[in-house]
Amino acid sequence: MCEEFTGVADSLAEAELVRARNQIKAGTLMALESSGSRCEQAARNMLIHNRPIPYEEIVARIEATQEAEDNWVLHGIEVANKTLLPMAKHSWYLGANIPGKPRVFMPYAGGMHRFRTLCNDVAAKGYEGFVLQR
C-alpha cells in the first residue's frame, strides 16, 4: 500500500495536484449553495467583517498543507481498497479515460457520515492541516 502511494506521489504531475485542490475547493463551494447557507454566510460576514465576503476571496485564502494532502490521499486509498471499487481497472473514477494518468480511486468511498465526521473534526481543531490567510 505504501509503495503504491509513494509511486503515485512520485508520478503525480503538478497539474493533477492543482486539479485535485480545485476539486476540493469546488466541492466546498457547492456545499454552500443552499439559500439558507448563503444567507447565514452573508449575515456572519456582515457581523464579523462589516461587509459581505465573496466566495472567491474565501477560496483564495485557504490551502491545505502538503502533509494534510498526502494523509488525505493515503486515507482515501485505504478506504477505497476495502471495497471492490478500485478493482474496476477501466473506470473513469480511476482516471482510465486519461492516457498515462496514474490509476487512483478519487471519490471518497468511506460514506457521507464518516466524511462529515472527519470534516467536523478538522473544523473543531481550527482547520488543522490548512493554511488560512487573512
GROMACS .gro file of C-alpha atoms in nm:
model
  134
    1MET     CA    1   0.000   0.000   0.000
    2CYS     CA    2   0.270   0.247   0.097
    3GLU     CA    3   0.472   0.162  -0.215
    4GLU     CA    4   0.167   0.231  -0.431
    5PHE     CA    5   0.108   0.562  -0.255
    6THR     CA    6   0.473   0.657  -0.296
    7GLY     CA    7   0.461   0.563  -0.664
    8VAL     CA    8   0.155   0.778  -0.718
    9ALA     CA    9   0.313   1.068  -0.529
   10ASP     CA   10   0.631   1.044  -0.738
   11SER     CA   11   0.442   1.034  -1.067
   12LEU     CA   12   0.181   1.297  -0.980
   13ALA     CA   13   0.213   1.596  -1.209
   14GLU     CA   14   0.170   1.946  -1.072
   15ALA     CA   15  -0.136   1.988  -1.295
   16GLU     CA   16  -0.300   1.686  -1.130
   17LEU     CA   17  -0.231   1.828  -0.785
   18VAL     CA   18  -0.380   2.162  -0.886
   19ARG     CA   19  -0.684   1.981  -1.031
   20ALA     CA   20  -0.733   1.788  -0.705
   21ARG     CA   21  -0.708   2.109  -0.499
   22ASN     CA   22  -0.958   2.277  -0.727
   23GLN     CA   23  -1.197   1.982  -0.691
   24ILE     CA   24  -1.183   2.012  -0.313
   25LYS     CA   25  -1.242   2.387  -0.327
   26ALA     CA   26  -1.528   2.343  -0.575
   27GLY     CA   27  -1.687   2.080  -0.351
   28THR     CA   28  -1.663   2.319  -0.057
   29LEU     CA   29  -1.830   2.593  -0.256
   30MET     CA   30  -2.100   2.361  -0.391
   31ALA     CA   31  -2.189   2.266  -0.034
   32LEU     CA   32  -2.265   2.632   0.032
   33GLU     CA   33  -2.517   2.665  -0.249
   34SER     CA   34  -2.839   2.640  -0.049
   35SER     CA   35  -3.033   2.962   0.012
   36GLY     CA   36  -3.014   2.916   0.387
   37SER     CA   37  -2.637   2.870   0.396
   38ARG     CA   38  -2.581   3.169   0.165
   39CYS     CA   39  -2.793   3.391   0.392
   40GLU     CA   40  -2.618   3.258   0.702
   41GLN     CA   41  -2.274   3.320   0.546
   42ALA     CA   42  -2.368   3.674   0.438
   43ALA     CA   43  -2.504   3.758   0.784
   44ARG     CA   44  -2.196   3.617   0.956
   45ASN     CA   45  -1.967   3.817   0.726
   46MET     CA   46  -2.162   4.136   0.792
   47LEU     CA   47  -2.145   4.084   1.169
   48ILE     CA   48  -1.777   3.992   1.180
   49HIS     CA   49  -1.626   4.187   0.889
   50ASN     CA   50  -1.888   4.457   0.831
   51ARG     CA   51  -1.906   4.353   0.465
   52PRO     CA   52  -2.004   4.051   0.259
   53ILE     CA   53  -1.701   3.845   0.157
   54PRO     CA   54  -1.721   3.690  -0.190
   55TYR     CA   55  -1.659   3.315  -0.214
   56GLU     CA   56  -1.365   3.383  -0.448
   57GLU     CA   57  -1.191   3.572  -0.167
   58ILE     CA   58  -1.259   3.290   0.080
   59VAL     CA   59  -1.122   3.025  -0.157
   60ALA     CA   60  -0.809   3.234  -0.226
   61ARG     CA   61  -0.733   3.237   0.146
   62ILE     CA   62  -0.731   2.864   0.226
   63GLU     CA   63  -0.481   2.600   0.118
   64ALA     CA   64  -0.416   2.252   0.252
   65THR     CA   65  -0.068   2.170   0.380
   66GLN     CA   66   0.131   1.912   0.184
   67GLU     CA   67   0.120   1.674   0.482
   68ALA     CA   68  -0.260   1.704   0.508
   69GLU     CA   69  -0.298   1.645   0.132
   70ASP     CA   70  -0.075   1.337   0.147
   71ASN     CA   71  -0.258   1.198   0.450
   72TRP     CA   72  -0.597   1.254   0.284
   73VAL     CA   73  -0.490   1.076  -0.036
   74LEU     CA   74  -0.350   0.785   0.165
   75HIS     CA   75  -0.670   0.763   0.372
   76GLY     CA   76  -0.881   0.771   0.054
   77ILE     CA   77  -0.678   0.487  -0.099
   78GLU     CA   78  -0.703   0.281   0.221
   79VAL     CA   79  -1.081   0.326   0.241
   80ALA     CA   80  -1.132   0.251  -0.128
   81ASN     CA   81  -0.917  -0.062  -0.110
   82LYS     CA   82  -1.160  -0.206   0.145
   83THR     CA   83  -1.422  -0.209  -0.134
   84LEU     CA   84  -1.444  -0.355  -0.482
   85LEU     CA   85  -1.439  -0.009  -0.641
   86PRO     CA   86  -1.066   0.010  -0.729
   87MET     CA   87  -1.084  -0.330  -0.899
   88ALA     CA   88  -1.264  -0.177  -1.199
   89LYS     CA   89  -0.942  -0.107  -1.391
   90HIS     CA   90  -1.115   0.077  -1.675
   91SER     CA   91  -1.329   0.313  -1.468
   92TRP     CA   92  -1.324   0.687  -1.517
   93TYR     CA   93  -1.326   0.709  -1.136
   94LEU     CA   94  -0.967   0.583  -1.159
   95GLY     CA   95  -0.872   0.823  -1.436
   96ALA     CA   96  -0.875   0.549  -1.701
   97ASN     CA   97  -1.012   0.798  -1.952
   98ILE     CA   98  -0.682   0.991  -1.943
   99PRO     CA   99  -0.391   0.805  -2.107
  100GLY     CA  100  -0.084   0.784  -1.883
  101LYS     CA  101  -0.265   0.907  -1.572
  102PRO     CA  102  -0.183   0.712  -1.253
  103ARG     CA  103  -0.479   0.493  -1.153
  104VAL     CA  104  -0.605   0.621  -0.817
  105PHE     CA  105  -0.964   0.596  -0.697
  106MET     CA  106  -1.051   0.962  -0.635
  107PRO     CA  107  -1.405   0.973  -0.483
  108TYR     CA  108  -1.432   0.919  -0.108
  109ALA     CA  109  -1.565   0.567  -0.050
  110GLY     CA  110  -1.600   0.587   0.329
  111GLY     CA  111  -1.958   0.713   0.332
  112MET     CA  112  -2.113   1.053   0.394
  113HIS     CA  113  -2.141   1.013   0.772
  114ARG     CA  114  -1.772   0.932   0.806
  115PHE     CA  115  -1.677   1.212   0.565
  116ARG     CA  116  -1.880   1.469   0.761
  117THR     CA  117  -1.733   1.345   1.089
  118LEU     CA  118  -1.380   1.389   0.951
  119CYS     CA  119  -1.464   1.738   0.821
  120ASN     CA  120  -1.619   1.838   1.154
  121ASP     CA  121  -1.312   1.712   1.339
  122VAL     CA  122  -1.083   1.922   1.118
  123ALA     CA  123  -1.303   2.229   1.175
  124ALA     CA  124  -1.315   2.167   1.552
  125LYS     CA  125  -0.933   2.162   1.558
  126GLY     CA  126  -0.913   2.507   1.398
  127TYR     CA  127  -0.892   2.368   1.042
  128GLU     CA  128  -0.591   2.155   1.122
  129GLY     CA  129  -0.399   2.080   0.803
  130PHE     CA  130  -0.498   2.405   0.632
  131VAL     CA  131  -0.314   2.733   0.598
  132LEU     CA  132  -0.557   3.020   0.636
  133GLN     CA  133  -0.456   3.365   0.520
  134ARG     CA  134  -0.615   3.686   0.641
   0.00000   0.00000   0.00000
